[in-house]
Short mmCIF file of C-alpha atoms in Angstrom, two decimals:
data_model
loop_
_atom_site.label_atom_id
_atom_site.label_comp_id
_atom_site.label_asym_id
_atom_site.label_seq_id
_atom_site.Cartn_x
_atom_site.Cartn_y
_atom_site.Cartn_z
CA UNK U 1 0.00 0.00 0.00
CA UNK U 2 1.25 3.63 -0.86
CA UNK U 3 2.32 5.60 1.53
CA UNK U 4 -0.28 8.32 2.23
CA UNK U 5 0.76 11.88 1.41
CA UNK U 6 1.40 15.18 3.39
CA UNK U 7 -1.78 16.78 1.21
CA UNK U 8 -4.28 14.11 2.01
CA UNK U 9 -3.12 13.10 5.58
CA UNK U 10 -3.37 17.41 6.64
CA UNK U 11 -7.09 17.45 4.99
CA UNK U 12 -8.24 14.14 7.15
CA UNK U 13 -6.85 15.87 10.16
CA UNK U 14 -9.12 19.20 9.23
CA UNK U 15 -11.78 17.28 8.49
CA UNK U 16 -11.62 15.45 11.66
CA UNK U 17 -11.07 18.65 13.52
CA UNK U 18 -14.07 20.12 11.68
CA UNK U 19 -16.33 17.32 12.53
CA UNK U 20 -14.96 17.13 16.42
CA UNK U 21 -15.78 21.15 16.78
CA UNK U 22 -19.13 20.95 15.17
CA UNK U 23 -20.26 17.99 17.32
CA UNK U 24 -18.34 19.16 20.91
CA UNK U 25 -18.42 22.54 20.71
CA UNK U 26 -22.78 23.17 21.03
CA UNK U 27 -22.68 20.65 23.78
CA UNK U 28 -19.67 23.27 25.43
CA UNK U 29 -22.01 25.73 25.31
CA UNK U 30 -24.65 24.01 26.92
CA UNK U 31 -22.46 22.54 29.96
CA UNK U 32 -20.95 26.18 30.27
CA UNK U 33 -24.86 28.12 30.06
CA UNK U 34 -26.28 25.60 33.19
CA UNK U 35 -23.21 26.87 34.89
CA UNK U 36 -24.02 30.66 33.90
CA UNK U 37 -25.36 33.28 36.26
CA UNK U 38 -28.34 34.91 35.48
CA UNK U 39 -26.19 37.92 34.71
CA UNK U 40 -23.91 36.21 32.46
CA UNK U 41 -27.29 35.07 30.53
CA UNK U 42 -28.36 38.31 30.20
CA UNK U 43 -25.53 39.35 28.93
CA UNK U 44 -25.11 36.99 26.23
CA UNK U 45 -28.57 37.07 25.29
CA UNK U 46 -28.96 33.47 26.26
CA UNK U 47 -26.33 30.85 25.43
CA UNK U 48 -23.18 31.38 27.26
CA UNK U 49 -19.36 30.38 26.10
CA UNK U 50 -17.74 30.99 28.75
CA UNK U 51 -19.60 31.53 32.20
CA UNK U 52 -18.09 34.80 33.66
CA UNK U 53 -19.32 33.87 37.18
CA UNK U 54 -19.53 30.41 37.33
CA UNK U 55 -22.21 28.76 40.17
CA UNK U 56 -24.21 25.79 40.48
CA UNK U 57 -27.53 27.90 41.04
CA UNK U 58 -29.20 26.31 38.15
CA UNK U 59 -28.78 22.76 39.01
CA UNK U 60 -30.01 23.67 42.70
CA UNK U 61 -32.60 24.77 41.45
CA UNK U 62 -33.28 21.50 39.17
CA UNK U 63 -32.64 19.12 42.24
CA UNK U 64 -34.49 21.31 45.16
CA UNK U 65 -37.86 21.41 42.69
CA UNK U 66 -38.48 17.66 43.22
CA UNK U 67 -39.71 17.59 39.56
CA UNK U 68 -36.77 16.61 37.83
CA UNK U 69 -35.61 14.13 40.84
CA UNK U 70 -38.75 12.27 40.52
CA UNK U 71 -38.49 11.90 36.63
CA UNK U 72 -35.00 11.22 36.94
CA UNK U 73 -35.86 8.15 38.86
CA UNK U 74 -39.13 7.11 36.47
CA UNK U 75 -36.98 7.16 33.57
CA UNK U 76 -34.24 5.10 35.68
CA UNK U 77 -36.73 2.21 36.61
CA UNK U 78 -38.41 2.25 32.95
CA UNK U 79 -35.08 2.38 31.10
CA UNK U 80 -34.01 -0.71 33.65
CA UNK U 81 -36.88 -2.77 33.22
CA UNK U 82 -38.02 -2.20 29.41
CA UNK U 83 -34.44 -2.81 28.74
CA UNK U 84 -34.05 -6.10 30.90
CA UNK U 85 -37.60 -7.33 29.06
CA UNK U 86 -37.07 -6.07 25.66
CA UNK U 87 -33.42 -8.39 25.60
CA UNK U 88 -34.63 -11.21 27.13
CA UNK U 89 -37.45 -10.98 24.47
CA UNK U 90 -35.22 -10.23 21.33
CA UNK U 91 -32.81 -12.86 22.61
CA UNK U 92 -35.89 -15.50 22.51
CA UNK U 93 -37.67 -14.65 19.52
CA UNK U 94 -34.74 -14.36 17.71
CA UNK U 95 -32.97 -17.85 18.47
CA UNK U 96 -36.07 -19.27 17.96
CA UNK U 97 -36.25 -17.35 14.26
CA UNK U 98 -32.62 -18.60 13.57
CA UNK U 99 -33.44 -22.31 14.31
CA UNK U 100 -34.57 -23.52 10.51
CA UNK U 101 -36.59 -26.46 11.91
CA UNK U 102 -38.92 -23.92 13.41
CA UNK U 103 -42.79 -24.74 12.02
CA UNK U 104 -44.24 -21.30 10.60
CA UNK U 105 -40.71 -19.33 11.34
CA UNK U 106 -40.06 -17.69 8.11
CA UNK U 107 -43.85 -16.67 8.34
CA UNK U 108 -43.28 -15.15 11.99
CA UNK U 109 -40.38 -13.10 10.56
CA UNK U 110 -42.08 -11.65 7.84
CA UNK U 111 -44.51 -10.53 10.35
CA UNK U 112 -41.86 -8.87 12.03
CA UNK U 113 -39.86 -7.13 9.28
CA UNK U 114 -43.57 -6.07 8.04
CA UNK U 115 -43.78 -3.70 11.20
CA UNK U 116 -40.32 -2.34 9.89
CA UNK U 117 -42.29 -0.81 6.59
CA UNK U 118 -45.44 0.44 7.75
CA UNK U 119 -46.70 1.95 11.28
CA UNK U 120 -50.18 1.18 12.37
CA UNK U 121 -50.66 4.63 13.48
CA UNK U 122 -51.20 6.77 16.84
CA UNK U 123 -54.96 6.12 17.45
CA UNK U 124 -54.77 2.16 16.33
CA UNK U 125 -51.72 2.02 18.97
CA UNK U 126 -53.89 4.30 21.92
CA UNK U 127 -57.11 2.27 21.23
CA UNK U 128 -54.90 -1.47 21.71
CA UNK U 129 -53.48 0.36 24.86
CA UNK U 130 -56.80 1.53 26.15
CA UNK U 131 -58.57 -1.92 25.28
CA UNK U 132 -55.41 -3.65 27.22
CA UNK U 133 -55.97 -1.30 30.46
CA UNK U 134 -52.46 0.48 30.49
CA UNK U 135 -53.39 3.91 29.95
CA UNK U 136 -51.76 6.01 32.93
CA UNK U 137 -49.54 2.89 33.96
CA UNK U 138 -45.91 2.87 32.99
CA UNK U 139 -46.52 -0.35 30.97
CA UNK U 140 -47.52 1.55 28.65
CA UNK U 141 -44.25 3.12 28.00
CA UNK U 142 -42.75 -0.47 27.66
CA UNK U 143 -45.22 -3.08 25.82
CA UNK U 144 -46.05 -1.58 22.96
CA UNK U 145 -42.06 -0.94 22.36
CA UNK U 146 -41.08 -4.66 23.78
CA UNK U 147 -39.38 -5.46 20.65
CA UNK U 148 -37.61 -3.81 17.73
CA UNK U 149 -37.60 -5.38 14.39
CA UNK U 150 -34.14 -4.12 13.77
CA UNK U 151 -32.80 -5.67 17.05
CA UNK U 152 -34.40 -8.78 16.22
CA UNK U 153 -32.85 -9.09 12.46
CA UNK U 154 -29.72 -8.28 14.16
CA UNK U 155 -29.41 -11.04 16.62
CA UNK U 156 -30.88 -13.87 14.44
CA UNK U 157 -28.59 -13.28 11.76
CA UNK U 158 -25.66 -13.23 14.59
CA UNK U 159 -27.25 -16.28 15.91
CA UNK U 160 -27.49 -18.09 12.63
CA UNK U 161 -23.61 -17.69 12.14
CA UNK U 162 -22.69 -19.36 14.90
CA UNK U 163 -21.55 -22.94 14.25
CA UNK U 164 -23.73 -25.77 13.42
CA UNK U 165 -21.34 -28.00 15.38
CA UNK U 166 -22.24 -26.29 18.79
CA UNK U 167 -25.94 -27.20 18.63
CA UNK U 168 -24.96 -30.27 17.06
CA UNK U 169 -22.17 -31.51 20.01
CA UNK U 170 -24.94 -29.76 22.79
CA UNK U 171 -27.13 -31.95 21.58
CA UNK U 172 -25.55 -34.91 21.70
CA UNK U 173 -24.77 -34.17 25.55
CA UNK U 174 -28.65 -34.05 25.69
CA UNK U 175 -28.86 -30.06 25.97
CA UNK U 176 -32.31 -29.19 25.30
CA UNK U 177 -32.76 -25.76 23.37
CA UNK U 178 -32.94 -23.27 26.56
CA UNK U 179 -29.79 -24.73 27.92
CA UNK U 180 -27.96 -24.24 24.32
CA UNK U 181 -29.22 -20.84 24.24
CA UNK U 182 -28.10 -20.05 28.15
CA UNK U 183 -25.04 -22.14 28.47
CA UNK U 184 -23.69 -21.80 24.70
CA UNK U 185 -25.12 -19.23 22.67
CA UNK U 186 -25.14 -16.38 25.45
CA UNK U 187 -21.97 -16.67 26.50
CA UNK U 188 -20.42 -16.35 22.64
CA UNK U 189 -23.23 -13.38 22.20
CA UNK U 190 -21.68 -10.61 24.82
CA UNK U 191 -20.88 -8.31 21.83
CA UNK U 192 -23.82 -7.91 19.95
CA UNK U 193 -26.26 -8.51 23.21
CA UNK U 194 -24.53 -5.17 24.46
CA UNK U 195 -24.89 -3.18 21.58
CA UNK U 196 -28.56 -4.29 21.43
CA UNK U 197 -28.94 -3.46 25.00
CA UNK U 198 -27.51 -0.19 24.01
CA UNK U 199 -30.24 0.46 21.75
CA UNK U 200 -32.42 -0.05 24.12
CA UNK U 201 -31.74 1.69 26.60
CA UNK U 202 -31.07 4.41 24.50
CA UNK U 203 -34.44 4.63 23.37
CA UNK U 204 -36.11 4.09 26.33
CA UNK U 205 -33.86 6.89 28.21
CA UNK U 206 -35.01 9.18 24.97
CA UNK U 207 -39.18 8.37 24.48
CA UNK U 208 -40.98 10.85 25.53
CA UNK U 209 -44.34 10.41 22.80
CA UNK U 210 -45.45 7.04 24.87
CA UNK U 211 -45.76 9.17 28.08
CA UNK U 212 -47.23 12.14 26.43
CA UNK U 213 -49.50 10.21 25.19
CA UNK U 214 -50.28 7.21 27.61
CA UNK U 215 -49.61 9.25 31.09
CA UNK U 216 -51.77 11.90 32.26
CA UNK U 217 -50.48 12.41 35.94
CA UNK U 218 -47.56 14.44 35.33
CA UNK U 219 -46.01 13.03 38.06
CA UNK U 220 -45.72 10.14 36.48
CA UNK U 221 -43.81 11.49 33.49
CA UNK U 222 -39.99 10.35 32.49
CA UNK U 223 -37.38 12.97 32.35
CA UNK U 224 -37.35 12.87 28.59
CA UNK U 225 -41.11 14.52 28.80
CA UNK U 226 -40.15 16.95 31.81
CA UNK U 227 -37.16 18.39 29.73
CA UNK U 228 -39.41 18.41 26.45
CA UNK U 229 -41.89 20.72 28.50
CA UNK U 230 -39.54 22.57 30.17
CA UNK U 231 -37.18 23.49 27.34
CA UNK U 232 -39.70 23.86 24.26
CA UNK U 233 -43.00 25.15 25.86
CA UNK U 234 -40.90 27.22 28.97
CA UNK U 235 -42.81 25.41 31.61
CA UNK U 236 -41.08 26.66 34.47
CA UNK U 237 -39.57 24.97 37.70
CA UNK U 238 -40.22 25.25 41.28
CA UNK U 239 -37.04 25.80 43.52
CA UNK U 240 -38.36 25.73 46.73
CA UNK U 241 -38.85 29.40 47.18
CA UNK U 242 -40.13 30.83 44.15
CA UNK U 243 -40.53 29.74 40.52
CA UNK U 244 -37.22 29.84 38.18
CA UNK U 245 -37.34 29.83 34.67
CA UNK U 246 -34.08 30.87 32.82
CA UNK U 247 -31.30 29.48 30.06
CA UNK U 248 -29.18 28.49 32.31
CA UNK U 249 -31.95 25.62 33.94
CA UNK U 250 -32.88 24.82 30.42
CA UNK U 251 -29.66 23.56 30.01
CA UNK U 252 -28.98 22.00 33.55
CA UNK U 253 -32.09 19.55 32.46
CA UNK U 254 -30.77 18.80 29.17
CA UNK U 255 -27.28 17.85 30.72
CA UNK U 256 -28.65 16.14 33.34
CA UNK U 257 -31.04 14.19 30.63
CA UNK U 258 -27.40 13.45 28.88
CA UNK U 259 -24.99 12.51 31.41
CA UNK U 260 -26.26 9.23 32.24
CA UNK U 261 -25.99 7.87 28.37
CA UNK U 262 -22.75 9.45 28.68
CA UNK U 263 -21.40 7.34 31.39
CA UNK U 264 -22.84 4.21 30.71
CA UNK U 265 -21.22 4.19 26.91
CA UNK U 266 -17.51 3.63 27.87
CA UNK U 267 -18.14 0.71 29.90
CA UNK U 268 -19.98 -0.93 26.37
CA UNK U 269 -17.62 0.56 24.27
CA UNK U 270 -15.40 -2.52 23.99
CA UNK U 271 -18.70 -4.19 23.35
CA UNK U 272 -20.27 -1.95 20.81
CA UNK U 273 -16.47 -2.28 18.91
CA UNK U 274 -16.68 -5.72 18.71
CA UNK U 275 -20.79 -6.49 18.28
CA UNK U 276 -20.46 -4.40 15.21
CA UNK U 277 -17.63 -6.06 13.46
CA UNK U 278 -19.36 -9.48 14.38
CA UNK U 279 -22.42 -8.46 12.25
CA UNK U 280 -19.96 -7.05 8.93
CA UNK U 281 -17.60 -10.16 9.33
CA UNK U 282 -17.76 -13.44 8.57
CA UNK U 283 -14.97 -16.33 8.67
#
């Protein structure tokens, strides 16, 4: 292979520099605005760059208004759990899809990828969750989302590349199929399992439409739908003492809303790496 030249190798660098400003540089500006003061705001006519008087007013306020606290923990228990059900039901239906033996299989997976091309709609989805009973419980914000079509191609087609001789020698050894899918498939599935649970939890950190639409007792709502009111219709926040409703809290709930993606991706990182690859490679 040719040695790459001075010309080409500067103009990746700028390009990579261009692309690392443009994406770091507006969430810069929002960590440094929730650390403004409201003079600083003022000043700057909302977003800050660099906080002249730094203080950690706005995030008091956040924390001492019990709103955000409460969906804070809502959207921690629903991201937990509709993550935790939505792999375990991925994982199942799609080891069952990958097994060819499987009577009415392909049939089942063309249901599946059919929900890929065409949405039933918002009232057909409210009317099944009203007929089910789960309007203004937080099962709505997880059943009707269980599992992703995407997620499920994914896995079966990891699943499907796997050996024929494992399920052949677990067999033999009189492994039935939920043993070969615990004790051999699992274990050889970390990668692409973590990305999917990535996805996941992802999107159930990030829905907010479910709960608008499914939750009426606002204090029932995930932080997603706080920060959606509170940033794009200025519903303002209760400190404690009065009622606060500035730039600067704006964007203490949208970090807040962010951190906790933030510090779960490097520990799936390694994962995410490798459960790619595993899907564009084959030996």
């Amino acid at each position: 292979m040719e040695r790459p030249s001075r010309l080409g190798t500067g103009a990746k660098a700028l390009v990579i520099a261009a692309v690392f400003v443009v994406v770091v540089y507006p969430l810069y500006v929002v960590l440094a605005t929730s650390f403004s003061s409201e003079a600083d705001v003022a000043k700057a006519g909302g977003l800050v760059a660099w906080p002249a008087h730094p203080t950690l007013d706005a995030y008091r306020t956040v924390f001492n208004g019990g709103i955000v606290t409460r969906a804070l923990l809502v959207s921690f228990g629903v991201t937990l759990v509709g993550t935790l059900l939505s792999v375990a039901a991925t994982v199942g239906m799609a080891y069952g899809l990958s097994r060819r033996d499987l009577v009415g299989g392909r049939f089942i997976l063309l249901i599946a990828l059919f929900t890929m091309l065409f949405n039933p709609g918002i009232i057909p989805n409210f009317l099944t969750v009203k007929q089910l009973g789960l309007l203004g419980t937080y099962a709505a914000l997880v059943l009707p989302s269980l599992v992703s079509a995407f997620n499920l191609v994914v896995l079966r087609s990891f699943f499907m590349a796997l050996p024929g001789e494992l399920y052949e020698a677990a067999r033999l050894d009189g492994a039935g199929d939920f043993r070969i899918l615990t004790r051999v498939v699992l274990p050889l599935s970390k990668g692409v399992i973590a990305v999917v649970s990535l996805f996941y939890a992802v999107g159930y950190w990030n829905a907010f439409f479910n709960a608008m639409l499914y939750l009426d007792d606002n204090t029932k709502w995930p932080l997603a739908l706080v920060l959606r009111s509170f940033v794009t219709q200025g519903d303002a926040i209760s400190n404690g003492e009065g009622i606060a409703s500035t730039q600067a809290i704006q964007m203490a709930v949208v970090v807040v809303s962010v951190v906790p993606i933030v510090l779960v991706y490097p520990f799936l990182q390694r994962y995410f790496t490798k459960g790619v690859l595993s899907g564009a490679v084959k030996g």
